[in-house]
Amino acid sequence: MSRRVPELALVTGVALGLPLALFVALFAGSPVSAAAVGLALCYPFAAYAVHYDEDPTTVLVPRWVLAAGAAAGALIVAVGALTGEAGAGVAVGSVAAVPALAYHARYGDPPAGLRRGTVLAAGGVVAAVAVLVGAALGGLVPAAVGAALTAVGAADYGERVGGRLPRQTERCAVAGCLGGGALAVVAGVPLGRPIAGIALGGGLLALGAFYALSAESRRGRGRRRR
């Protein structure tokens, strides 16, 4: 009888991702692209391992996963800024850090004193800084994508820490994100940055969709209870 082996999936992901990432770094000369390739190969195998392992925390300790993801994300952002790929560094850094944050939210124990408002505020600040970095150093479009991932990750973690936002606040958040997204798309045209406007608008729409789906999920559970 066949049996899934989650630990082997992790080893396979690293065995495939690391050599190809080194190849890209050596021959393409782009450490950020190398990191993107490595993550694209490693993370699907990690997701498989987490999904099928009865207790993934025995191998992937949540606090160490979070620390590794945060450190990798910060390193990729720094390398991107130093090599002239600031926007791409923000995007790939967020891809490295946000899944680790989501894993810790579901399997780890958030600090006892951590509050939802603190998480949301920190996520908003990091997302805003990401956009500013992209605008100042080049690569606004990928930086906007990274900011969107960061904001959604912070919203998800804040929900796990402090529960759902009040319904009225959720409605305001959805409306604000939809309005802000539309404004960003429209404003990008006269500013001569239509693609950047679409990227920023898409990020706000993604955040609004997260809150809208959260509200719909809560209403669905309420109907089932009746």
Short mmCIF file of C-alpha atoms in Angstrom, two decimals:
data_model
loop_
_atom_site.label_atom_id
_atom_site.label_comp_id
_atom_site.label_asym_id
_atom_site.label_seq_id
_atom_site.Cartn_x
_atom_site.Cartn_y
_atom_site.Cartn_z
CA MET A 1 0.00 0.00 0.00
CA SER A 2 1.36 3.40 -0.94
CA ARG A 3 1.97 6.00 1.75
CA ARG A 4 2.68 9.70 1.40
CA VAL A 5 5.99 10.80 2.90
CA PRO A 6 5.80 14.57 3.59
CA GLU A 7 9.40 14.78 4.79
CA LEU A 8 10.60 13.39 1.47
CA ALA A 9 8.67 16.13 -0.31
CA LEU A 10 10.67 18.76 1.59
CA VAL A 11 13.96 17.11 0.65
CA THR A 12 12.85 16.88 -2.98
CA GLY A 13 11.94 20.57 -3.07
CA VAL A 14 15.32 21.63 -1.71
CA ALA A 15 17.16 19.19 -4.00
CA LEU A 16 15.42 20.66 -7.04
CA GLY A 17 15.31 24.31 -6.03
CA LEU A 18 18.81 24.91 -4.70
CA PRO A 19 20.85 23.77 -7.73
CA LEU A 20 18.63 25.62 -10.19
CA ALA A 21 18.74 28.77 -8.04
CA LEU A 22 22.55 28.60 -8.01
CA PHE A 23 22.55 28.10 -11.78
CA VAL A 24 20.42 31.22 -12.30
CA ALA A 25 22.59 33.23 -9.89
CA LEU A 26 25.79 32.24 -11.71
CA PHE A 27 24.69 32.55 -15.32
CA ALA A 28 21.96 35.21 -15.17
CA GLY A 29 23.76 37.35 -12.62
CA SER A 30 20.56 38.13 -10.72
CA PRO A 31 20.39 36.96 -7.10
CA VAL A 32 16.76 38.09 -6.85
CA SER A 33 15.76 36.00 -9.87
CA ALA A 34 17.68 33.07 -8.40
CA ALA A 35 15.74 33.40 -5.14
CA ALA A 36 12.47 33.57 -7.07
CA VAL A 37 13.29 30.36 -8.95
CA GLY A 38 14.32 28.58 -5.75
CA LEU A 39 11.15 29.61 -3.93
CA ALA A 40 8.97 28.66 -6.90
CA LEU A 41 10.37 25.13 -6.77
CA CYS A 42 10.67 24.67 -3.01
CA TYR A 43 7.39 26.11 -1.73
CA PRO A 44 4.99 23.78 -3.59
CA PHE A 45 6.75 20.78 -2.07
CA ALA A 46 6.64 22.44 1.36
CA ALA A 47 2.90 23.07 0.93
CA TYR A 48 2.41 19.40 0.01
CA ALA A 49 4.33 18.33 3.12
CA VAL A 50 2.29 20.60 5.41
CA HIS A 51 -1.01 19.50 3.89
CA TYR A 52 -0.42 15.77 4.19
CA ASP A 53 1.55 15.63 7.43
CA GLU A 54 -0.65 14.87 10.44
CA ASP A 55 1.53 17.14 12.58
CA PRO A 56 3.85 19.27 10.42
CA THR A 57 5.17 21.12 13.48
CA THR A 58 7.35 18.14 14.37
CA VAL A 59 9.52 18.89 11.33
CA LEU A 60 8.65 22.50 10.54
CA VAL A 61 8.69 24.28 13.90
CA PRO A 62 6.44 27.34 13.43
CA ARG A 63 8.65 29.89 15.20
CA TRP A 64 11.71 28.80 13.24
CA VAL A 65 9.78 28.81 9.98
CA LEU A 66 8.61 32.35 10.72
CA ALA A 67 12.13 33.48 11.64
CA ALA A 68 13.60 31.89 8.52
CA GLY A 69 10.92 33.38 6.27
CA ALA A 70 11.34 36.86 7.75
CA ALA A 71 15.13 36.68 7.52
CA ALA A 72 15.01 35.41 3.92
CA GLY A 73 12.54 38.12 2.96
CA ALA A 74 14.63 40.88 4.51
CA LEU A 75 17.81 39.55 2.89
CA ILE A 76 16.19 39.39 -0.57
CA VAL A 77 14.88 42.94 -0.22
CA ALA A 78 18.34 44.18 0.83
CA VAL A 79 20.08 42.36 -2.02
CA GLY A 80 17.53 43.73 -4.48
CA ALA A 81 18.17 47.28 -3.30
CA LEU A 82 21.94 46.82 -3.59
CA THR A 83 21.82 45.28 -7.06
CA GLY A 84 19.38 47.73 -8.64
CA GLU A 85 16.37 45.41 -8.42
CA ALA A 86 14.57 47.07 -5.55
CA GLY A 87 11.03 46.44 -6.77
CA ALA A 88 11.71 42.83 -7.68
CA GLY A 89 13.44 42.35 -4.33
CA VAL A 90 10.34 43.56 -2.49
CA ALA A 91 8.11 41.22 -4.50
CA VAL A 92 10.28 38.14 -4.07
CA GLY A 93 10.99 38.99 -0.43
CA SER A 94 7.27 39.07 0.28
CA VAL A 95 6.88 35.72 -1.48
CA ALA A 96 9.49 34.33 0.90
CA ALA A 97 8.04 35.84 4.09
CA VAL A 98 4.24 35.77 3.69
CA PRO A 99 3.80 31.96 3.42
CA ALA A 100 5.93 31.57 6.56
CA LEU A 101 3.67 34.09 8.29
CA ALA A 102 0.57 32.18 7.18
CA TYR A 103 2.05 28.90 8.42
CA HIS A 104 2.83 30.40 11.82
CA ALA A 105 -0.67 31.86 12.03
CA ARG A 106 -2.19 28.39 11.65
CA TYR A 107 0.24 26.15 13.48
CA GLY A 108 2.13 28.42 15.86
CA ASP A 109 1.36 30.38 19.00
CA PRO A 110 1.38 34.15 18.44
CA PRO A 111 2.94 36.19 21.27
CA ALA A 112 0.50 36.66 24.13
CA GLY A 113 0.70 40.45 24.06
CA LEU A 114 0.25 40.76 20.31
CA ARG A 115 -2.90 42.58 19.21
CA ARG A 116 -4.74 42.56 15.91
CA GLY A 117 -4.40 46.33 15.56
CA THR A 118 -0.64 46.12 15.97
CA VAL A 119 -0.38 43.47 13.26
CA LEU A 120 -2.57 45.42 10.83
CA ALA A 121 -0.70 48.67 11.48
CA ALA A 122 2.68 47.00 11.01
CA GLY A 123 1.50 45.35 7.80
CA GLY A 124 0.20 48.66 6.49
CA VAL A 125 3.47 50.43 7.27
CA VAL A 126 5.56 47.72 5.61
CA ALA A 127 3.31 47.76 2.53
CA ALA A 128 3.51 51.55 2.27
CA VAL A 129 7.30 51.50 2.64
CA ALA A 130 7.49 48.83 -0.07
CA VAL A 131 5.58 51.05 -2.49
CA LEU A 132 7.77 54.04 -1.64
CA VAL A 133 10.92 52.00 -2.14
CA GLY A 134 9.68 50.87 -5.53
CA ALA A 135 8.79 54.41 -6.52
CA ALA A 136 12.12 55.85 -5.37
CA LEU A 137 14.53 53.14 -6.51
CA GLY A 138 12.71 51.69 -9.52
CA GLY A 139 10.36 48.79 -9.98
CA LEU A 140 7.09 50.24 -8.71
CA VAL A 141 4.97 47.50 -10.29
CA PRO A 142 6.65 44.50 -8.60
CA ALA A 143 6.94 46.52 -5.39
CA ALA A 144 3.17 47.06 -5.48
CA VAL A 145 2.66 43.32 -5.89
CA GLY A 146 4.89 42.70 -2.89
CA ALA A 147 3.01 45.32 -0.89
CA ALA A 148 -0.29 43.63 -1.72
CA LEU A 149 1.01 40.24 -0.57
CA THR A 150 2.30 41.81 2.63
CA ALA A 151 -1.00 43.54 3.36
CA VAL A 152 -3.05 40.39 2.78
CA GLY A 153 -0.63 38.36 4.90
CA ALA A 154 -0.89 40.87 7.74
CA ALA A 155 -4.69 40.86 7.48
CA ASP A 156 -4.74 37.06 7.66
CA TYR A 157 -2.37 36.97 10.64
CA GLY A 158 -4.32 39.71 12.40
CA GLU A 159 -7.50 37.69 11.96
CA ARG A 160 -5.84 34.67 13.52
CA VAL A 161 -4.58 36.75 16.43
CA GLY A 162 -7.64 38.84 17.23
CA GLY A 163 -10.53 37.28 15.34
CA ARG A 164 -12.67 38.89 12.70
CA LEU A 165 -13.12 42.63 12.51
CA PRO A 166 -16.54 44.02 13.45
CA ARG A 167 -18.96 43.85 10.53
CA GLN A 168 -19.16 47.61 10.11
CA THR A 169 -15.38 47.86 10.06
CA GLU A 170 -15.20 45.06 7.48
CA ARG A 171 -17.69 46.90 5.27
CA CYS A 172 -15.67 50.10 5.54
CA ALA A 173 -12.46 48.22 4.76
CA VAL A 174 -14.00 46.61 1.65
CA ALA A 175 -15.43 49.92 0.45
CA GLY A 176 -12.17 51.76 1.09
CA CYS A 177 -10.11 49.15 -0.75
CA LEU A 178 -12.48 49.10 -3.73
CA GLY A 179 -12.55 52.90 -3.91
CA GLY A 180 -8.81 53.20 -3.44
CA GLY A 181 -8.17 50.55 -6.08
CA ALA A 182 -10.35 52.32 -8.63
CA LEU A 183 -8.70 55.65 -7.81
CA ALA A 184 -5.22 54.19 -8.25
CA VAL A 185 -6.11 52.77 -11.67
CA VAL A 186 -7.65 56.04 -12.84
CA ALA A 187 -4.84 58.22 -11.41
CA GLY A 188 -2.16 56.15 -13.10
CA VAL A 189 -3.26 57.32 -16.56
CA PRO A 190 -2.70 61.10 -16.24
CA LEU A 191 0.47 60.45 -14.23
CA GLY A 192 1.88 58.41 -17.10
CA ARG A 193 2.12 55.22 -15.01
CA PRO A 194 -0.92 53.16 -16.05
CA ILE A 195 0.69 49.79 -15.32
CA ALA A 196 1.77 50.95 -11.87
CA GLY A 197 -1.75 52.22 -11.24
CA ILE A 198 -3.19 48.86 -12.22
CA ALA A 199 -0.71 47.08 -9.93
CA LEU A 200 -1.54 49.32 -6.96
CA GLY A 201 -5.24 49.06 -7.68
CA GLY A 202 -5.03 45.30 -7.98
CA GLY A 203 -3.30 45.09 -4.61
CA LEU A 204 -6.05 47.11 -2.94
CA LEU A 205 -8.70 45.00 -4.66
CA ALA A 206 -7.00 41.83 -3.38
CA LEU A 207 -7.09 43.17 0.17
CA GLY A 208 -10.72 44.18 -0.23
CA ALA A 209 -11.54 40.71 -1.59
CA PHE A 210 -9.92 39.16 1.48
CA TYR A 211 -12.19 41.10 3.83
CA ALA A 212 -15.23 40.50 1.63
CA LEU A 213 -14.63 36.75 1.61
CA SER A 214 -14.08 36.79 5.38
CA ALA A 215 -17.42 38.52 5.88
CA GLU A 216 -19.17 36.07 3.52
CA SER A 217 -17.62 33.11 5.34
CA ARG A 218 -18.92 34.42 8.66
CA ARG A 219 -22.43 34.90 7.25
CA GLY A 220 -22.36 31.36 5.86
CA ARG A 221 -21.51 29.89 9.25
CA GLY A 222 -24.27 31.96 10.83
CA ARG A 223 -26.85 30.49 8.42
CA ARG A 224 -25.70 26.93 9.12
CA ARG A 225 -26.13 27.45 12.86
CA ARG A 226 -29.79 28.39 12.29
#
